[in-house]
Coordinates of C-alpha atoms in Angstrom, one line a residue:
X30 CA 0.1 0.0 0.2
X31 CA 2.5 2.6 -1.4
X32 CA 2.1 6.3 -2.1
X33 CA 4.4 9.2 -3.6
X34 CA 2.9 12.8 -3.6
X35 CA 5.0 15.6 -5.2
X36 CA 4.1 19.4 -5.5
X37 CA 6.2 22.0 -7.3
X38 CA 5.9 25.8 -7.6
X39 CA 7.5 28.5 -9.6
X40 CA 9.6 30.5 -7.5
X41 CA 12.5 33.2 -8.3
X42 CA 12.4 31.7 -11.7
X43 CA 13.0 28.1 -10.8
X44 CA 10.8 25.2 -10.2
X45 CA 11.0 24.4 -6.6
X46 CA 9.7 21.1 -4.6
X47 CA 7.2 22.2 -2.0
X48 CA 5.7 19.1 -0.9
X49 CA 7.0 15.3 -0.7
X50 CA 5.4 12.4 0.7
X51 CA 6.4 8.9 0.2
X52 CA 5.8 5.4 1.7
X53 CA 6.9 2.0 0.9
X54 CA 7.4 0.7 -1.7
X55 CA 7.4 3.9 -3.4
X56 CA 10.4 6.1 -3.4
X57 CA 11.4 9.2 -5.3
X58 CA 14.8 10.2 -6.4
X59 CA 15.9 13.6 -7.7
X60 CA 19.1 13.4 -10.1
X61 CA 20.8 16.3 -11.4
X62 CA 18.9 16.8 -14.6
X63 CA 20.8 17.0 -18.0
X64 CA 21.6 20.4 -19.5
X65 CA 18.6 22.1 -20.9
X66 CA 16.2 19.8 -18.9
X67 CA 13.6 20.9 -16.3
X68 CA 14.0 19.4 -12.9
X69 CA 13.6 15.6 -12.7
X70 CA 11.9 13.3 -10.4
X71 CA 12.4 9.4 -10.7
X72 CA 10.1 7.0 -9.3
X73 CA 11.2 3.8 -8.0
X74 CA 9.3 0.6 -6.5
X75 CA 11.4 -0.8 -4.1
X76 CA 9.6 -4.1 -3.9
X77 CA 11.1 -5.1 -7.4
X78 CA 7.4 -5.7 -8.8
X79 CA 3.8 -5.8 -7.8
X80 CA 1.8 -8.4 -6.8
X81 CA -2.0 -9.2 -6.5
X82 CA -3.3 -7.0 -3.8
X83 CA -0.7 -4.3 -4.0
X84 CA -1.9 -0.8 -4.2
X85 CA 0.1 2.3 -5.5
X86 CA -1.1 5.9 -5.6
X87 CA 1.0 8.8 -7.4
X88 CA -0.1 12.5 -7.3
X89 CA 1.6 15.3 -8.6
X90 CA 0.6 19.0 -8.3
X91 CA 2.5 21.3 -10.6
X92 CA 1.9 25.1 -10.2
X93 CA 1.5 27.8 -12.6
X94 CA 4.7 28.2 -14.9
X95 CA 6.5 25.4 -13.1
X96 CA 8.1 22.6 -15.1
X97 CA 9.0 19.0 -14.3
X98 CA 9.9 15.6 -15.7
X99 CA 8.9 12.6 -13.8
X100 CA 10.3 9.3 -15.0
X101 CA 10.6 6.0 -13.7
X102 CA 13.9 4.0 -12.8
X103 CA 13.2 1.0 -14.8
X104 CA 10.3 -1.1 -16.2
X105 CA 7.5 -2.1 -13.7
X106 CA 6.7 -5.7 -13.3
X107 CA 3.2 -6.9 -12.4
X108 CA 3.6 -10.8 -11.1
X109 CA 0.8 -13.3 -11.6
X110 CA -2.0 -13.2 -9.1
X111 CA -4.1 -15.9 -7.3
X112 CA -7.0 -13.6 -7.8
X113 CA -6.5 -10.1 -6.3
X114 CA -6.0 -7.2 -8.5
X115 CA -3.2 -4.8 -8.4
X116 CA -4.4 -1.2 -8.3
X117 CA -2.5 1.9 -9.6
X118 CA -3.9 5.5 -9.2
X119 CA -2.3 8.3 -10.8
X120 CA -3.4 12.0 -10.6
X121 CA -1.4 14.7 -12.4
X122 CA -2.6 18.5 -11.9
X123 CA -0.9 20.9 -14.2
X124 CA -1.3 24.6 -13.6
X125 CA -1.5 27.5 -16.2
X126 CA 1.5 27.8 -18.2
X127 CA 3.3 24.9 -16.6
X128 CA 5.3 22.1 -18.4
X129 CA 4.9 18.5 -17.2
X130 CA 6.5 15.2 -18.5
X131 CA 5.0 12.0 -17.2
X132 CA 7.4 9.6 -18.7
X133 CA 7.2 6.1 -17.0
X134 CA 9.0 3.2 -18.7
X135 CA 7.0 0.0 -19.6
X136 CA 5.0 -2.2 -17.5
X137 CA 5.5 -5.7 -18.1
X138 CA 2.6 -8.1 -17.3
X139 CA 3.4 -11.6 -16.2
X140 CA 0.8 -14.3 -17.4
X141 CA -1.9 -14.2 -14.9
X142 CA -1.3 -10.7 -13.9
X143 CA -4.3 -8.6 -12.6
X144 CA -3.8 -4.8 -13.2
X145 CA -6.2 -2.0 -12.7
X146 CA -4.6 1.3 -13.5
X147 CA -6.4 4.7 -13.8
X148 CA -4.4 7.9 -14.8
X149 CA -6.5 11.3 -14.2
X150 CA -5.1 14.6 -15.4
X151 CA -6.3 18.0 -14.7
X152 CA -4.9 20.8 -16.9
X153 CA -5.5 24.4 -16.6
X154 CA -5.9 26.6 -19.4
X155 CA -2.2 27.1 -20.9
X156 CA -0.7 24.2 -19.1
X157 CA 1.0 21.5 -21.3
X158 CA 1.5 17.9 -20.7
X159 CA 3.6 15.2 -22.4
X160 CA 2.9 11.8 -21.3
X161 CA 3.3 8.2 -22.4
X162 CA 2.5 4.5 -21.4
X163 CA 3.7 1.2 -22.7
X164 CA 2.6 -2.1 -21.7
X165 CA 4.2 -5.5 -22.7
X166 CA 2.1 -8.4 -22.7
X167 CA 4.1 -11.1 -21.1
X168 CA 7.8 -12.1 -20.6
X169 CA 8.8 -12.3 -24.4
X170 CA 12.3 -13.5 -24.1
X171 CA 11.1 -16.4 -21.9
X172 CA 8.4 -17.3 -24.6
X173 CA 5.6 -16.3 -22.3
X174 CA 2.5 -14.5 -23.2
X175 CA -0.1 -12.8 -21.3
X176 CA -2.9 -15.1 -21.9
X177 CA -4.8 -15.1 -18.6
X178 CA -5.7 -12.4 -15.9
X179 CA -6.8 -8.8 -16.3
X180 CA -5.8 -5.4 -17.7
X181 CA -7.9 -2.5 -17.3
X182 CA -5.9 0.7 -18.2
X183 CA -8.0 3.9 -18.1
X184 CA -7.2 7.5 -18.9
X185 CA -9.0 10.8 -18.2
X186 CA -7.6 14.1 -19.3
X187 CA -9.6 17.4 -18.3
X188 CA -8.7 20.8 -19.4
X189 CA -10.0 23.7 -17.7
X190 CA -12.5 21.2 -15.9
X191 CA -13.8 19.9 -19.3
X192 CA -13.3 16.4 -20.1
X193 CA -11.3 16.3 -23.5
X194 CA -10.3 12.7 -23.6
X195 CA -11.4 9.5 -21.9
X196 CA -10.0 6.0 -22.8
X197 CA -10.1 2.5 -21.3
X198 CA -8.3 -0.8 -22.5
X199 CA -9.6 -3.7 -21.0
X200 CA -8.2 -7.4 -21.6
X201 CA -10.1 -10.3 -19.8
X202 CA -11.3 -13.7 -20.2
X203 CA -10.2 -15.1 -23.7
X204 CA -7.3 -12.6 -23.9
X205 CA -5.3 -15.0 -26.3
X206 CA -8.1 -14.6 -28.9
X207 CA -8.1 -10.9 -28.6
X208 CA -4.3 -10.8 -29.1
X209 CA -4.2 -13.3 -32.0
X210 CA -7.3 -11.4 -33.8
X211 CA -6.7 -9.3 -36.9
X212 CA -9.5 -7.2 -35.5
X213 CA -7.7 -7.1 -32.2
X214 CA -4.0 -6.8 -31.5
X215 CA -3.1 -8.9 -34.6
X216 CA -0.5 -10.9 -32.6
X217 CA 1.2 -7.8 -31.2
X218 CA 2.5 -8.2 -27.7
X219 CA 3.5 -4.5 -26.9
X220 CA 1.4 -1.3 -26.9
X221 CA 2.6 2.2 -26.5
X222 CA 0.4 5.5 -26.1
X223 CA 1.9 8.9 -26.3
X224 CA -0.2 12.1 -25.6
X225 CA 0.6 15.8 -25.8
X226 CA -2.0 18.2 -24.5
X227 CA -1.4 22.1 -25.0
X228 CA -2.5 24.8 -26.9
X229 CA -0.3 24.1 -29.8
X230 CA -1.1 20.5 -30.1
X231 CA -2.7 20.7 -33.3
X232 CA 0.6 22.5 -34.8
X233 CA 2.6 19.4 -33.7
X234 CA 0.4 17.0 -35.8
X235 CA 2.3 17.1 -39.1
X236 CA 5.8 16.7 -37.2
X237 CA 4.5 13.8 -35.1
X238 CA 3.3 11.9 -38.2
X239 CA 6.4 12.5 -40.1
X240 CA 8.4 11.1 -36.9
X241 CA 6.5 8.0 -37.2
X242 CA 6.4 7.7 -41.0
X243 CA 9.3 5.2 -40.7
X244 CA 8.3 3.4 -37.5
X245 CA 9.0 -0.4 -37.2
X246 CA 5.7 -0.9 -35.4
X247 CA 2.1 -0.1 -36.6
X248 CA 1.7 3.5 -35.5
X249 CA -0.6 6.3 -36.0
X250 CA -1.2 10.1 -34.6
X251 CA -4.6 11.8 -34.4
X252 CA -6.2 14.8 -32.7
X253 CA -8.9 14.3 -30.1
X254 CA -10.6 17.4 -28.8
X255 CA -7.2 19.5 -29.4
X256 CA -5.2 16.5 -27.9
X257 CA -2.5 14.8 -29.8
X258 CA -2.9 11.0 -29.4
X259 CA -0.3 8.5 -30.8
X260 CA -0.2 4.8 -30.6
X261 CA 2.4 2.1 -31.4
X262 CA 1.6 -1.6 -31.5
X263 CA 3.9 -4.2 -32.5
X264 CA 5.1 -7.8 -31.9
X265 CA 8.7 -6.7 -31.0
X266 CA 8.8 -4.6 -27.7
X267 CA 12.0 -3.0 -28.5
X268 CA 10.9 -1.8 -31.7
X269 CA 7.8 -0.2 -30.1
X270 CA 9.8 1.3 -27.4
X271 CA 12.3 2.9 -29.9
X272 CA 9.3 4.4 -32.1
X273 CA 8.0 5.8 -28.8
X274 CA 11.3 7.6 -27.7
X275 CA 11.7 8.9 -31.0
X276 CA 8.3 10.5 -31.1
X277 CA 8.6 11.8 -27.4
X278 CA 12.0 13.2 -28.3
X279 CA 10.6 15.1 -31.1
X280 CA 7.7 16.4 -29.2
X281 CA 9.6 17.5 -26.0
X282 CA 12.1 19.3 -28.4
X283 CA 9.5 21.2 -30.7
X284 CA 6.8 21.8 -28.1
X285 CA 8.9 22.3 -24.9
X286 CA 12.3 23.6 -26.3
X287 CA 14.0 20.9 -24.6
X288 CA 16.8 18.5 -25.7
X289 CA 15.3 15.6 -27.8
X290 CA 17.0 12.8 -25.7
X291 CA 14.8 11.5 -22.8
X292 CA 16.0 11.4 -19.1
X293 CA 18.9 9.2 -18.6
X294 CA 17.2 6.5 -16.8
X295 CA 15.7 5.7 -20.2
X296 CA 18.8 4.6 -21.8
X297 CA 20.5 2.9 -18.6

């Protein structure tokens, strides 16, 4: 039953941490950011993975004009369960004129895992968010596929209190058939989603499509109520990850004026 809470404000021209709470197995580290990057907070799960019945809650409150990158130290593993669900709740509040990057690494679902995850975003007008999510369905190198269990992964994004995007992926019961179906995953075992929310999201669409034009995975980009949404789907998790990182790098450089390279933990 772990939690991590962060709050930042803009003070004296710098984004400063004003609130930190953490309870096992959640920990937050604050490495020195690379040149040109905003402050960085790195989330760690000290248990080495999540089991059935585990609960995590992560909240971020980013004040007006502040900037922050939140990443994860490594991929998150969700182990097989004897019936209880693993629950993850994420709440991101982004103030007016703030820049928030939510960049966790992939979640690996072991066969039999049961994961319920909800990510809720509240953006104030003028606030910008670059976020991603990647799921790997099984331990592919071991020849294991995610065939039994539960994945319920839901997002809600609000701008100025108005719901602009809601999405949920649910895999349950005959998961193998859904993954094999041409109308489902088409034998893909990795899925990545990237979103960019901000006043200039529509202007980023041509660049995002060009960035994914040569993707190794099946990929597409669109706009939903002014929010840029991209998805990559493939049978090779490493290829999906490369396509995702390439797109995120382009977006953070063009939209945020930041280096195109992601935080160092993505490459360690």
